[in-house]
Coordinates of C-alpha atoms and ligand atoms in Angstrom, one line a residue:
M212 CA 15.3 -2.0 -22.8
K213 CA 15.0 -4.8 -25.3
S214 CA 13.4 -3.8 -28.6
R215 CA 10.9 -6.6 -28.3
T216 CA 9.5 -7.9 -25.0
I217 CA 6.6 -10.2 -24.1
T218 CA 5.4 -9.4 -20.7
V219 CA 3.2 -11.3 -18.3
N220 CA 2.2 -11.5 -14.7
Q221 CA 5.4 -13.3 -13.6
I222 CA 3.5 -15.2 -10.8
G223 CA 0.7 -16.4 -13.0
Y224 CA -3.0 -16.4 -13.9
P225 CA -5.9 -18.0 -12.1
T226 CA -7.2 -20.9 -14.2
T227 CA -10.6 -19.4 -15.2
S228 CA -9.5 -15.8 -15.5
K229 CA -8.7 -13.8 -18.7
K230 CA -5.1 -14.4 -19.6
I231 CA -3.3 -11.8 -21.7
A232 CA 0.3 -11.2 -22.5
M233 CA 1.6 -7.8 -23.8
F234 CA 3.9 -7.6 -26.8
T235 CA 6.0 -4.6 -27.7
G236 CA 7.0 -4.1 -31.3
Q237 CA 5.2 -6.0 -34.0
G238 CA 2.2 -8.3 -33.5
G239 CA 1.3 -11.5 -35.3
T240 CA 1.1 -15.1 -34.3
F241 CA 2.4 -16.3 -30.9
E242 CA 2.7 -19.5 -29.0
V243 CA 2.5 -20.6 -25.4
I244 CA 5.1 -23.2 -24.4
N245 CA 5.2 -25.5 -21.4
E246 CA 8.3 -26.5 -19.3
A247 CA 9.3 -29.1 -21.9
S248 CA 9.2 -26.3 -24.6
E249 CA 6.2 -28.0 -26.3
V250 CA 3.7 -25.7 -27.9
V251 CA 0.4 -25.9 -26.0
F252 CA -1.4 -22.9 -27.5
R253 CA -1.2 -20.8 -30.7
G254 CA -2.8 -17.4 -31.1
V255 CA -2.7 -14.1 -32.9
T256 CA -2.1 -10.8 -31.2
S257 CA -4.3 -7.7 -31.6
N258 CA -3.0 -4.9 -33.9
P259 CA -0.2 -2.9 -32.3
V260 CA -1.1 0.7 -31.1
K261 CA 1.1 3.5 -29.8
D262 CA 0.8 3.7 -26.1
E263 CA 1.9 7.3 -25.1
V264 CA 2.3 6.7 -21.3
S265 CA 4.5 3.7 -21.9
G266 CA 6.3 5.1 -25.0
V267 CA 6.0 1.9 -27.0
M268 CA 3.9 0.2 -29.7
V269 CA 2.0 -2.5 -27.9
C270 CA -0.4 -5.3 -28.6
S271 CA -2.0 -8.1 -26.7
G272 CA -2.2 -11.9 -27.0
D273 CA -5.1 -13.7 -25.4
F274 CA -4.6 -17.2 -24.2
S275 CA -7.5 -17.5 -21.9
A276 CA -8.5 -20.8 -23.5
L277 CA -5.4 -22.4 -21.9
T278 CA -6.7 -23.8 -18.6
T279 CA -4.4 -26.7 -17.9
T280 CA -2.4 -26.3 -14.7
G281 CA 1.2 -25.8 -15.4
K282 CA 4.2 -23.5 -15.9
Y283 CA 4.5 -21.7 -19.2
R284 CA 6.1 -19.0 -21.2
V285 CA 4.8 -17.0 -24.2
R286 CA 7.0 -17.0 -27.3
Q287 CA 7.0 -15.1 -30.5
D288 CA 10.0 -15.8 -32.8
E289 CA 13.1 -15.3 -30.7
A290 CA 11.4 -13.4 -27.9
V291 CA 10.2 -15.3 -24.8
S292 CA 8.3 -14.1 -21.8
P293 CA 9.2 -14.8 -18.2
M294 CA 7.7 -18.0 -16.7
F295 CA 4.3 -18.0 -15.1
L296 CA 1.9 -20.4 -13.6
I297 CA -1.6 -21.3 -14.5
T298 CA -3.4 -22.7 -11.5
E299 CA -6.5 -22.2 -9.5
K300 CA -4.9 -20.1 -6.8
P301 CA -1.6 -18.7 -8.0
Y302 CA -1.1 -15.9 -5.5
Q303 CA -1.0 -17.6 -2.1
H304 CA 2.8 -17.5 -1.8
L305 CA 2.8 -13.8 -2.9
H306 CA 0.1 -12.9 -0.4
H307 CA 2.1 -14.5 2.3
G308 CA 5.2 -12.6 1.3
L309 CA 3.5 -9.2 1.0
L310 CA 2.1 -9.7 4.6
K311 CA 5.4 -11.0 6.0
A312 CA 7.1 -7.8 4.7
F313 CA 5.5 -6.0 7.7
Y314 CA 7.4 -8.2 10.1
Y315 CA 10.6 -7.2 8.3
F316 CA 9.6 -3.5 8.8
R317 CA 9.4 -4.0 12.6
C318 CA 11.3 -1.7 14.8
G319 CA 12.4 -2.1 18.4
M320 CA 12.8 -5.8 18.6
E321 CA 15.4 -8.3 17.4
L322 CA 14.4 -10.0 14.1
E323 CA 15.4 -13.5 14.9
E324 CA 16.7 -16.0 12.4
E325 CA 13.8 -18.3 13.0
F326 CA 11.4 -15.7 11.5
A327 CA 13.7 -13.4 9.5
G328 CA 16.1 -16.0 8.0
P329 CA 19.2 -14.2 6.6
W330 CA 17.6 -10.8 7.0
K331 CA 17.8 -11.1 10.8
H332 CA 19.1 -8.1 12.8
K333 CA 19.3 -6.8 16.3
A334 CA 16.8 -4.6 18.1
C335 CA 16.8 -1.0 16.9
H336 CA 15.7 2.5 18.0
T337 CA 15.4 1.6 21.7
T338 CA 16.0 5.0 23.2
E339 CA 13.3 7.5 24.3
G340 CA 12.3 10.3 21.9
I341 CA 12.7 14.0 22.6
V342 CA 9.7 16.2 22.1
H343 CA 10.8 18.7 19.6
G344 CA 11.2 22.2 21.1
Q345 CA 11.2 20.8 24.7
P346 CA 14.7 19.3 25.1
D347 CA 14.0 18.0 28.6
R348 CA 10.8 16.2 27.7
R349 CA 11.5 12.6 26.7
L350 CA 8.9 9.9 26.1
G351 CA 9.1 6.2 25.4
S352 CA 7.8 5.3 21.9
F353 CA 9.1 1.8 20.9
G354 CA 8.1 -0.7 18.4
G355 CA 5.9 -0.2 15.3
W356 CA 7.1 -0.5 11.7
H357 CA 9.8 1.6 10.0
D358 CA 8.0 3.6 7.4
A359 CA 10.1 2.6 4.4
G360 CA 13.6 2.5 3.2
D361 CA 14.2 5.0 6.0
Y362 CA 13.7 4.3 9.7
G363 CA 11.3 7.1 10.5
K364 CA 7.8 6.4 11.9
Y365 CA 5.0 8.6 10.7
T366 CA 1.5 8.6 12.0
V367 CA -0.5 9.3 8.8
A368 CA 1.5 6.7 6.9
A369 CA 0.9 4.2 9.6
A370 CA -2.8 4.8 9.6
K371 CA -3.1 4.1 5.9
A372 CA -1.1 0.9 6.1
V373 CA -3.1 -0.5 9.0
A374 CA -6.4 0.6 7.4
D375 CA -5.7 -1.4 4.3
L376 CA -4.7 -4.5 6.2
L377 CA -7.7 -4.3 8.5
L378 CA -10.0 -3.8 5.5
A379 CA -8.4 -6.8 3.8
Y380 CA -9.1 -8.8 6.9
D381 CA -12.6 -7.4 7.2
L382 CA -13.6 -8.3 3.6
Y383 CA -11.5 -11.5 3.2
P384 CA -11.0 -13.2 6.6
N385 CA -10.4 -16.5 4.9
A386 CA -7.4 -15.2 3.1
F387 CA -5.7 -14.9 6.5
A388 CA -6.6 -18.3 7.9
G389 CA -3.1 -19.7 7.9
P390 CA -0.1 -18.7 10.0
V391 CA 2.6 -16.4 8.6
P392 CA 4.2 -17.5 11.1
L393 CA 5.1 -14.7 13.5
P394 CA 6.6 -14.7 17.0
E395 CA 3.1 -14.1 18.3
T396 CA 1.3 -16.8 16.2
D397 CA -1.2 -18.5 18.5
N398 CA -3.8 -19.9 16.0
L399 CA -6.4 -18.0 17.9
T400 CA -6.0 -14.5 16.7
P401 CA -5.2 -14.2 12.9
D402 CA -1.6 -13.3 12.3
V403 CA -2.6 -10.2 10.3
L404 CA -4.1 -8.8 13.5
H405 CA -1.0 -9.7 15.5
E406 CA 1.0 -7.8 12.9
C407 CA -1.2 -4.7 13.0
R408 CA -1.3 -4.8 16.7
Y409 CA 2.5 -4.4 16.7
E410 CA 1.9 -1.0 14.9
L411 CA -1.1 0.0 16.9
E412 CA 0.7 -0.5 20.2
W413 CA 3.4 1.9 18.9
L414 CA 0.7 4.3 17.7
F415 CA -0.7 4.5 21.3
T416 CA 2.6 6.1 22.3
M417 CA 2.2 8.8 19.7
Q418 CA -0.8 10.3 21.5
E419 CA -0.1 13.0 24.0
T420 CA -1.7 11.8 27.2
D421 CA -3.3 15.0 28.4
S422 CA -4.5 16.7 25.2
G423 CA -5.3 13.6 23.1
G424 CA -3.5 15.2 20.1
V425 CA -1.2 13.0 18.2
F426 CA 2.5 13.7 17.2
H427 CA 3.0 13.8 13.5
K428 CA 6.1 11.6 13.5
L429 CA 9.0 10.2 15.4
T430 CA 12.3 10.4 13.5
T431 CA 15.9 11.4 13.7
L432 CA 16.7 15.0 12.6
H433 CA 18.0 13.8 9.3
F434 CA 18.0 10.5 7.3
P435 CA 20.9 8.2 8.1
G436 CA 23.2 7.0 5.4
L437 CA 22.0 4.4 3.0
D438 CA 24.4 1.7 4.4
V439 CA 23.3 2.0 8.0
M440 CA 21.6 -1.0 9.6
P441 CA 18.6 -0.1 11.8
E442 CA 20.5 -1.0 15.0
E443 CA 23.3 1.3 14.0
D444 CA 21.1 4.3 13.6
L445 CA 21.8 5.8 17.0
A446 CA 21.0 9.5 16.5
D447 CA 18.5 11.1 18.8
L448 CA 14.8 10.5 18.0
Y449 CA 12.4 13.5 18.0
F450 CA 8.7 13.8 18.2
S451 CA 7.6 16.4 15.6
P452 CA 4.6 18.5 16.7
I453 CA 1.0 17.3 16.9
S454 CA -0.9 17.8 13.7
A455 CA -4.6 17.6 12.8
T456 CA -4.0 15.2 10.0
A457 CA -2.1 12.8 12.4
T458 CA -4.8 13.2 15.0
G459 CA -7.6 12.6 12.6
S460 CA -6.2 9.5 11.0
Y461 CA -5.2 8.2 14.4
A462 CA -8.8 8.6 15.7
A463 CA -10.1 6.8 12.6
I464 CA -7.7 3.9 12.7
M465 CA -8.2 3.4 16.4
A466 CA -12.0 3.4 16.0
M467 CA -11.6 0.9 13.2
A468 CA -9.2 -1.3 15.2
S469 CA -11.6 -1.3 18.2
R470 CA -14.3 -2.9 16.0
V471 CA -12.0 -5.4 14.4
Y472 CA -10.3 -6.6 17.6
Q473 CA -13.5 -6.8 19.6
P474 CA -14.1 -10.5 19.1
F475 CA -10.4 -11.4 20.0
D476 CA -9.5 -9.0 22.8
A477 CA -12.2 -6.9 24.3
S478 CA -9.9 -4.9 26.6
F479 CA -7.6 -4.0 23.7
A480 CA -10.6 -3.0 21.7
A481 CA -11.7 -0.7 24.6
R482 CA -8.3 0.9 24.7
C483 CA -8.5 1.6 21.0
L484 CA -11.9 3.2 21.3
K485 CA -10.8 5.3 24.3
A486 CA -7.8 6.5 22.3
A487 CA -10.0 7.3 19.3
I488 CA -12.5 9.3 21.3
H489 CA -9.7 11.2 23.1
A490 CA -8.2 12.1 19.7
E491 CA -11.6 13.2 18.4
E492 CA -12.0 15.5 21.4
W493 CA -8.7 17.2 20.4
L494 CA -10.1 17.7 16.9
E495 CA -13.2 19.3 18.3
K496 CA -11.2 21.7 20.4
H497 CA -9.0 22.5 17.4
P498 CA -11.3 23.2 14.5
E499 CA -8.8 25.3 12.6
V500 CA -5.2 24.1 12.6
E501 CA -2.2 25.1 10.5
S502 CA -1.1 22.3 8.3
F503 CA 2.1 20.4 9.4
K504 CA 5.4 21.7 8.3
N505 CA 8.8 20.2 9.2
P506 CA 10.4 22.1 12.0
V507 CA 13.4 23.9 10.4
D508 CA 16.0 21.5 11.9
I509 CA 14.2 18.4 10.8
T510 CA 14.6 17.1 7.2
T511 CA 13.0 13.6 7.3
G512 CA 9.8 12.9 5.4
E513 CA 7.2 15.7 5.9
Y514 CA 4.0 14.0 4.9
G515 CA 2.5 17.4 4.5
D516 CA -1.1 17.8 3.7
S517 CA -3.0 21.1 3.4
K518 CA -6.4 19.7 4.2
D519 CA -7.6 17.9 7.4
I520 CA -11.3 17.8 6.5
D521 CA -10.9 14.3 5.0
E522 CA -9.2 13.0 8.1
R523 CA -12.0 14.4 10.3
Y524 CA -14.6 12.8 8.0
W525 CA -12.8 9.4 8.1
A526 CA -12.6 9.6 11.9
F527 CA -16.4 10.4 12.2
C528 CA -17.2 7.6 9.8
E529 CA -15.2 5.0 11.7
L530 CA -16.5 6.2 15.1
Y531 CA -20.0 6.0 13.8
R532 CA -19.6 2.5 12.3
T533 CA -18.0 1.3 15.6
T534 CA -20.3 2.9 18.1
G535 CA -23.5 3.7 16.2
D536 CA -23.6 6.9 18.2
D537 CA -25.8 9.5 16.4
K538 CA -23.6 12.4 17.4
Y539 CA -21.0 11.1 14.9
H540 CA -23.7 10.5 12.3
H541 CA -24.6 14.2 12.5
K542 CA -21.0 15.2 12.0
I543 CA -20.8 13.0 8.9
Q544 CA -24.0 14.4 7.5
K545 CA -22.7 17.9 8.0
L546 CA -19.1 17.4 6.8
S547 CA -20.0 15.3 3.7
R548 CA -21.7 18.4 2.2
Q549 CA -18.3 20.1 1.9
P550 CA -16.5 19.6 -1.3
F551 CA -13.4 17.3 -0.9
D552 CA -12.4 14.1 -2.5
K553 CA -14.4 11.2 -0.9
C554 CA -12.9 8.4 -2.9
Q555 CA -9.1 8.6 -2.3
L556 CA -7.2 6.0 -0.3
G557 CA -3.8 7.8 0.1
W558 CA -1.8 8.8 3.2
A559 CA -2.8 12.4 2.5
D560 CA -6.2 12.1 1.0
V561 CA -8.2 9.6 3.1
G562 CA -11.8 10.5 2.2
G563 CA -12.2 7.1 0.5
Y564 CA -11.7 5.3 3.8
G565 CA -14.5 7.4 5.4
T566 CA -16.8 6.7 2.5
L567 CA -16.1 2.9 2.7
A568 CA -16.7 2.9 6.5
Y569 CA -20.1 4.5 5.8
L570 CA -21.0 2.2 2.9
L571 CA -20.0 -0.9 5.0
N572 CA -22.5 0.1 7.7
D573 CA -25.5 -2.1 8.2
E574 CA -28.1 -0.4 5.8
T575 CA -30.5 0.1 8.6
N576 CA -28.1 2.5 10.3
V577 CA -27.6 4.9 7.3
D578 CA -29.1 8.0 6.0
R579 CA -30.6 6.6 2.7
A580 CA -30.0 9.7 0.7
L581 CA -26.4 10.1 1.8
Y582 CA -25.7 6.4 1.4
T583 CA -27.0 6.4 -2.2
E584 CA -25.0 9.5 -2.9
L585 CA -21.8 8.1 -1.6
K586 CA -22.3 4.8 -3.3
T587 CA -23.0 6.4 -6.6
L588 CA -19.9 8.6 -6.2
F589 CA -17.8 5.6 -5.4
L590 CA -19.1 3.5 -8.3
D591 CA -18.6 6.4 -10.7
E592 CA -15.0 6.4 -9.6
A593 CA -14.7 2.7 -10.2
N594 CA -16.4 3.0 -13.6
Q595 CA -14.0 5.7 -14.6
L596 CA -11.1 3.5 -13.7
I597 CA -12.5 0.8 -16.0
S598 CA -12.9 3.2 -18.9
R599 CA -9.4 4.5 -18.5
S600 CA -8.0 1.0 -18.3
K601 CA -9.6 0.0 -21.6
E602 CA -7.7 2.8 -23.3
D603 CA -4.4 1.9 -21.8
G604 CA -1.8 -0.2 -23.5
Y605 CA -1.2 -2.2 -20.4
L606 CA -4.8 -2.2 -19.3
I607 CA -4.4 -0.1 -16.1
S608 CA -6.1 3.1 -15.1
L609 CA -3.2 5.4 -14.4
T610 CA -3.3 8.6 -16.4
E611 CA -0.1 10.2 -17.6
D612 CA 0.0 12.6 -14.6
E613 CA -0.6 9.8 -12.1
Y614 CA 2.9 8.4 -12.7
I615 CA 4.1 10.2 -9.5
W616 CA 6.3 9.2 -6.6
G617 CA 4.8 6.0 -5.3
S618 CA 2.7 5.4 -8.5
N619 CA 2.4 1.7 -7.6
M620 CA 0.4 2.8 -4.6
L621 CA -2.1 4.3 -7.0
V622 CA -2.1 1.1 -9.1
M623 CA -3.0 -0.9 -6.0
N624 CA -5.4 1.7 -4.6
H625 CA -7.3 1.6 -7.8
G626 CA -7.3 -2.1 -7.5
M627 CA -8.9 -1.7 -4.1
I628 CA -11.5 0.7 -5.4
L629 CA -12.4 -1.7 -8.2
L630 CA -12.7 -4.6 -5.7
F631 CA -15.0 -2.6 -3.5
G632 CA -17.0 -1.9 -6.7
Y633 CA -17.3 -5.7 -7.1
H634 CA -18.2 -6.0 -3.4
L635 CA -20.9 -3.4 -3.6
T636 CA -22.5 -4.7 -6.9
G637 CA -21.3 -8.2 -7.6
D638 CA -20.4 -7.2 -11.1
K639 CA -17.4 -9.1 -12.4
K640 CA -16.1 -6.4 -14.6
Y641 CA -14.7 -4.7 -11.5
E642 CA -12.9 -7.8 -10.4
A643 CA -11.4 -8.4 -13.9
C644 CA -10.1 -4.8 -14.1
A645 CA -8.6 -5.1 -10.6
L646 CA -6.8 -8.3 -11.7
D647 CA -5.3 -6.4 -14.6
H648 CA -3.8 -3.9 -12.1
L649 CA -2.2 -6.8 -10.3
H650 CA -0.8 -8.2 -13.6
Y651 CA 0.9 -4.8 -14.1
L652 CA 2.5 -4.8 -10.7
M653 CA 3.8 -8.3 -11.1
G654 CA 5.4 -7.8 -14.5
R655 CA 3.0 -7.0 -17.3
N656 CA 4.4 -3.6 -17.7
V657 CA 6.6 -1.8 -20.2
L658 CA 9.7 -2.5 -18.1
D659 CA 9.1 -6.2 -17.8
I660 CA 9.7 -6.1 -14.1
S661 CA 8.0 -7.5 -11.1
Y662 CA 7.8 -4.6 -8.6
V663 CA 7.8 -6.9 -5.6
T664 CA 11.2 -8.0 -4.3
G665 CA 11.6 -11.8 -4.3
Y666 CA 8.6 -12.6 -6.4
G667 CA 8.6 -13.3 -10.1
E668 CA 11.5 -14.2 -12.5
Q669 CA 12.6 -10.6 -12.9
P670 CA 11.9 -8.8 -9.7
V671 CA 13.3 -5.5 -8.3
M672 CA 16.7 -6.3 -6.9
H673 CA 18.1 -3.0 -5.6
P674 CA 15.5 -1.2 -3.6
H675 CA 16.3 2.0 -1.8
H676 CA 15.9 0.2 1.5
R677 CA 18.6 0.6 4.1
P678 CA 18.6 -2.9 5.5
S679 CA 18.7 -4.4 2.0
V680 CA 21.6 -2.2 1.1
A681 CA 23.5 -2.5 4.4
D682 CA 23.2 -6.2 5.1
D683 CA 25.5 -8.8 3.6
V684 CA 22.7 -10.7 1.9
V685 CA 22.6 -10.6 -2.0
D686 CA 18.9 -10.7 -2.2
P687 CA 16.9 -7.8 -0.9
V688 CA 14.4 -8.3 1.9
P689 CA 11.5 -10.2 0.1
G690 CA 7.9 -9.1 -0.4
L691 CA 8.5 -5.3 -0.7
V692 CA 6.6 -3.2 -3.2
A693 CA 8.8 -0.6 -4.9
G694 CA 7.4 2.9 -5.5
G695 CA 7.4 2.6 -9.3
P696 CA 7.7 5.0 -12.1
D697 CA 7.7 8.7 -11.3
R698 CA 7.8 11.0 -14.3
G699 CA 8.8 14.0 -12.1
L700 CA 12.4 12.5 -11.9
H701 CA 12.7 13.5 -8.3
D702 CA 16.2 12.2 -7.5
E703 CA 19.7 12.7 -8.8
Y704 CA 20.1 9.2 -10.2
V705 CA 16.9 9.3 -12.4
K706 CA 17.6 12.9 -13.4
E707 CA 20.9 11.7 -14.8
H708 CA 19.7 8.5 -16.4
L709 CA 16.0 8.8 -17.4
Q710 CA 15.6 12.1 -19.2
G711 CA 13.1 12.0 -21.9
K712 CA 11.6 8.7 -21.0
A713 CA 7.8 8.1 -21.2
P714 CA 6.0 8.2 -17.8
A715 CA 5.8 4.5 -17.3
Q716 CA 9.5 4.1 -18.0
C717 CA 10.6 6.6 -15.4
F718 CA 11.8 3.9 -13.0
A719 CA 15.3 2.7 -12.1
D720 CA 16.0 -0.5 -10.2
H721 CA 18.9 1.2 -8.5
E722 CA 19.5 1.7 -4.8
D723 CA 20.1 5.4 -5.2
S724 CA 16.8 6.1 -6.8
Y725 CA 14.7 6.9 -3.7
S726 CA 11.9 8.5 -5.7
T727 CA 11.2 5.4 -7.8
N728 CA 12.7 2.5 -6.0
E729 CA 12.1 3.0 -2.3
V730 CA 9.6 0.7 -0.5
T731 CA 7.0 1.7 2.1
I732 CA 4.5 0.0 4.4
Y733 CA 1.6 1.9 2.6
W734 CA 2.7 0.6 -0.9
N735 CA 2.7 -2.9 0.5
S736 CA -0.7 -2.6 2.3
P737 CA -3.0 -2.0 -0.7
A738 CA -1.2 -4.9 -2.5
V739 CA -2.0 -7.2 0.4
F740 CA -5.7 -6.1 0.1
V741 CA -5.8 -6.7 -3.7
V742 CA -4.1 -10.1 -3.5
S743 CA -6.4 -11.2 -0.6
H744 CA -9.3 -11.2 -3.1
W745 CA -7.7 -14.1 -5.0
V746 CA -6.6 -16.2 -2.0
R747 CA -9.8 -16.1 -0.1
Ligands
G3I239 O1 -0.2 15.3 -5.9 C1 0.7 16.0 -6.8 C2 0.1 16.0 -8.2 O2 -1.0 16.8 -8.1 C3 1.2 16.6 -9.1 O3 0.7 16.5 -10.4 C4 2.4 15.7 -9.0 C5 3.6 16.3 -9.9 O4 4.8 15.7 -9.5 O5 2.9 15.7 -7.7 C6 2.0 15.2 -6.8 O6 2.6 15.3 -5.6 C7 3.6 14.4 -5.3 C8 3.2 13.7 -4.0 O7 4.2 12.8 -3.6 C9 1.9 12.8 -4.3 O8 1.6 12.1 -3.2 C10 4.9 15.1 -5.1 O9 5.4 15.6 -6.4 C11 6.0 14.1 -4.5 O10 7.2 14.8 -4.3 C12 5.4 13.5 -3.3 O11 6.3 12.5 -2.9 C13 6.2 12.0 -1.6 C14 7.6 11.9 -1.1 O12 7.6 11.3 0.2 C15 8.3 13.3 -1.0 O13 7.7 14.1 -0.1 C16 5.6 10.6 -1.6 O14 4.2 10.7 -1.9 C17 5.7 10.0 -0.3 O15 5.3 8.6 -0.4 C18 7.2 10.0 0.2 O16 7.3 9.4 1.4 C19 8.6 9.1 1.9 C20 8.7 9.8 3.2 O17 8.8 11.2 3.0 C21 9.9 9.3 4.0 N1 9.9 7.9 4.1 C22 9.9 7.2 2.8 C23 8.7 7.6 2.0 C24 8.7 7.0 0.6 O18 9.6 7.5 -0.3
9MR240 O1 17.0 8.1 1.8 C1 15.9 9.0 1.9 C2 14.6 8.2 1.7 O2 14.5 7.2 2.6 C3 13.5 9.3 1.7 O3 12.3 8.7 1.3 C4 13.8 10.4 0.7 C5 12.7 11.4 0.8 O4 13.0 12.6 0.3 O5 15.0 11.0 1.0 C6 16.1 10.1 0.9 O6 17.2 10.8 1.3 C7 17.8 11.5 0.3 C8 17.6 13.0 0.6 O7 16.3 13.3 0.6 C9 18.4 13.8 -0.3 N1 19.8 13.4 -0.4 C10 20.0 12.0 -0.7 C11 19.3 11.1 0.3 C12 19.4 9.6 -0.2 O8 20.6 9.1 -0.1
ZN241 ZN1 14.0 0.7 14.4

């Protein structure tokens, strides 16, 4: 790392927003220069403070007063920041790329040059899956998105990703007005719904027809090598056993989809609702379920989760919002008395999605006391994110112990919580803090890196993403959000290279670092949500 860096959001800043650059090392006077290297702004930084999570002395320089559209850099002595834009809507291209990433994650169809450009490849994973433990039972389960840098498909991960995209569409439909374009683009149904339907159609195949229970995942027994293209990954596919967490989040996402797709395709909406209700019936019949563990011969991602109460809560909240049926309301009233986290938006902790579904109900359909309680809880969470961000050197809310595997998901999840804070109150402090989280993701961080491939002057170049490693294209597939710093040093590469680093520096832009530099659908999806707010 350079001893002195000036970091910015490498995409840019909206014209009327607060514009801050971060300086490591000493403070003092700084300048903003335009493309012709003319000085267009002069300012003085704040006093440097030691930021423990980032491991540096850091100070900030405010150039909010600069509102002329243009391309700029911040300069201080010999140090210069990456280039950025000031314009009314700087994030449209980024939004498009983050959404297009889902197309690149598609399984089971050829990605044609017309849509995929140089990242085209043949159809993959086109054989039936074997139900684990029942060698003669094979089921078709094609399509959907690969989870990540690996080619597995996992139900709980899928549910989180689709939930974020559908929530983004729900709150910000105008952000999705234009075509991506996709093979399905018809200018009738928004492309984001076409893209999610590709995943939902696959999810239908994960539900066991008779029982309504949902298989936890569909993967090979082991991860393939890093240089294997998807169509070359020909090992047998296995359905891992049904789990309560998979079934609960499946019920929730299907109920949500039923509501969102209703205006566009009533028969698809009806299929979604039927699937949701069938899954919910399985949950009813299975009140106590052992948590999912990988069968001994399967070593792909476990997505283990010891609690299924939050998935059940989310399912009831979505079923209630979609149907208005009191029987679901009673379940929510009962379950919500239990102690579990009702604000998280993870793949394991999904209580926040349930809470949001409840808070987005028409106010005439809610239990006032419960509504107020949940709203207060949610806003308290958002307020805490703001106080933590104020104390952070890079103005984000992550505590030291939140620099975990996939920390960028937390960065964007927190952005979502803050934007819902804004939605529920209209108070701009939430919006401003959410934007600071986006600035971190796009480069205003201690490593001076844009965590989105293909976006920004210094983006991630070597993600742990099999297609990007195995194809002959220099640039990685664009629009992918990398996991980000993980202070647990969970892979061999970072164990060897990053010992003793501060939490926010525990990241390596190296293809071997699967614990910091992999990409996943559910790290992209909250980023789509957050960016949607500024392109609406
Ligand atoms: O929640 C605890 C926290 O309380 C504790 O302080 C912290 C200390 O390290 O750990 C936290 O748990 C971490 C957990 O993620 C949080 O979600 C675990 O250490 C960490 O090992 C775990 O990582 C998961 C990883 O799989 C390994 O299981 C990631 O969340 C998850 O995103 C990732 O998912 C993989 C799939 O298995 C396979 N496909 C790719 C995907 C992305 O890498
Ligand atoms: O490549 C795998 C990655 O996609 C997974 O998310 C990760 C989860 O644990 O595991 C990676 O595979 C590694 C395996 O776990 C351990 N040996 C090295 C593998 C990477 O080359
Ligand atoms: Zn595939």
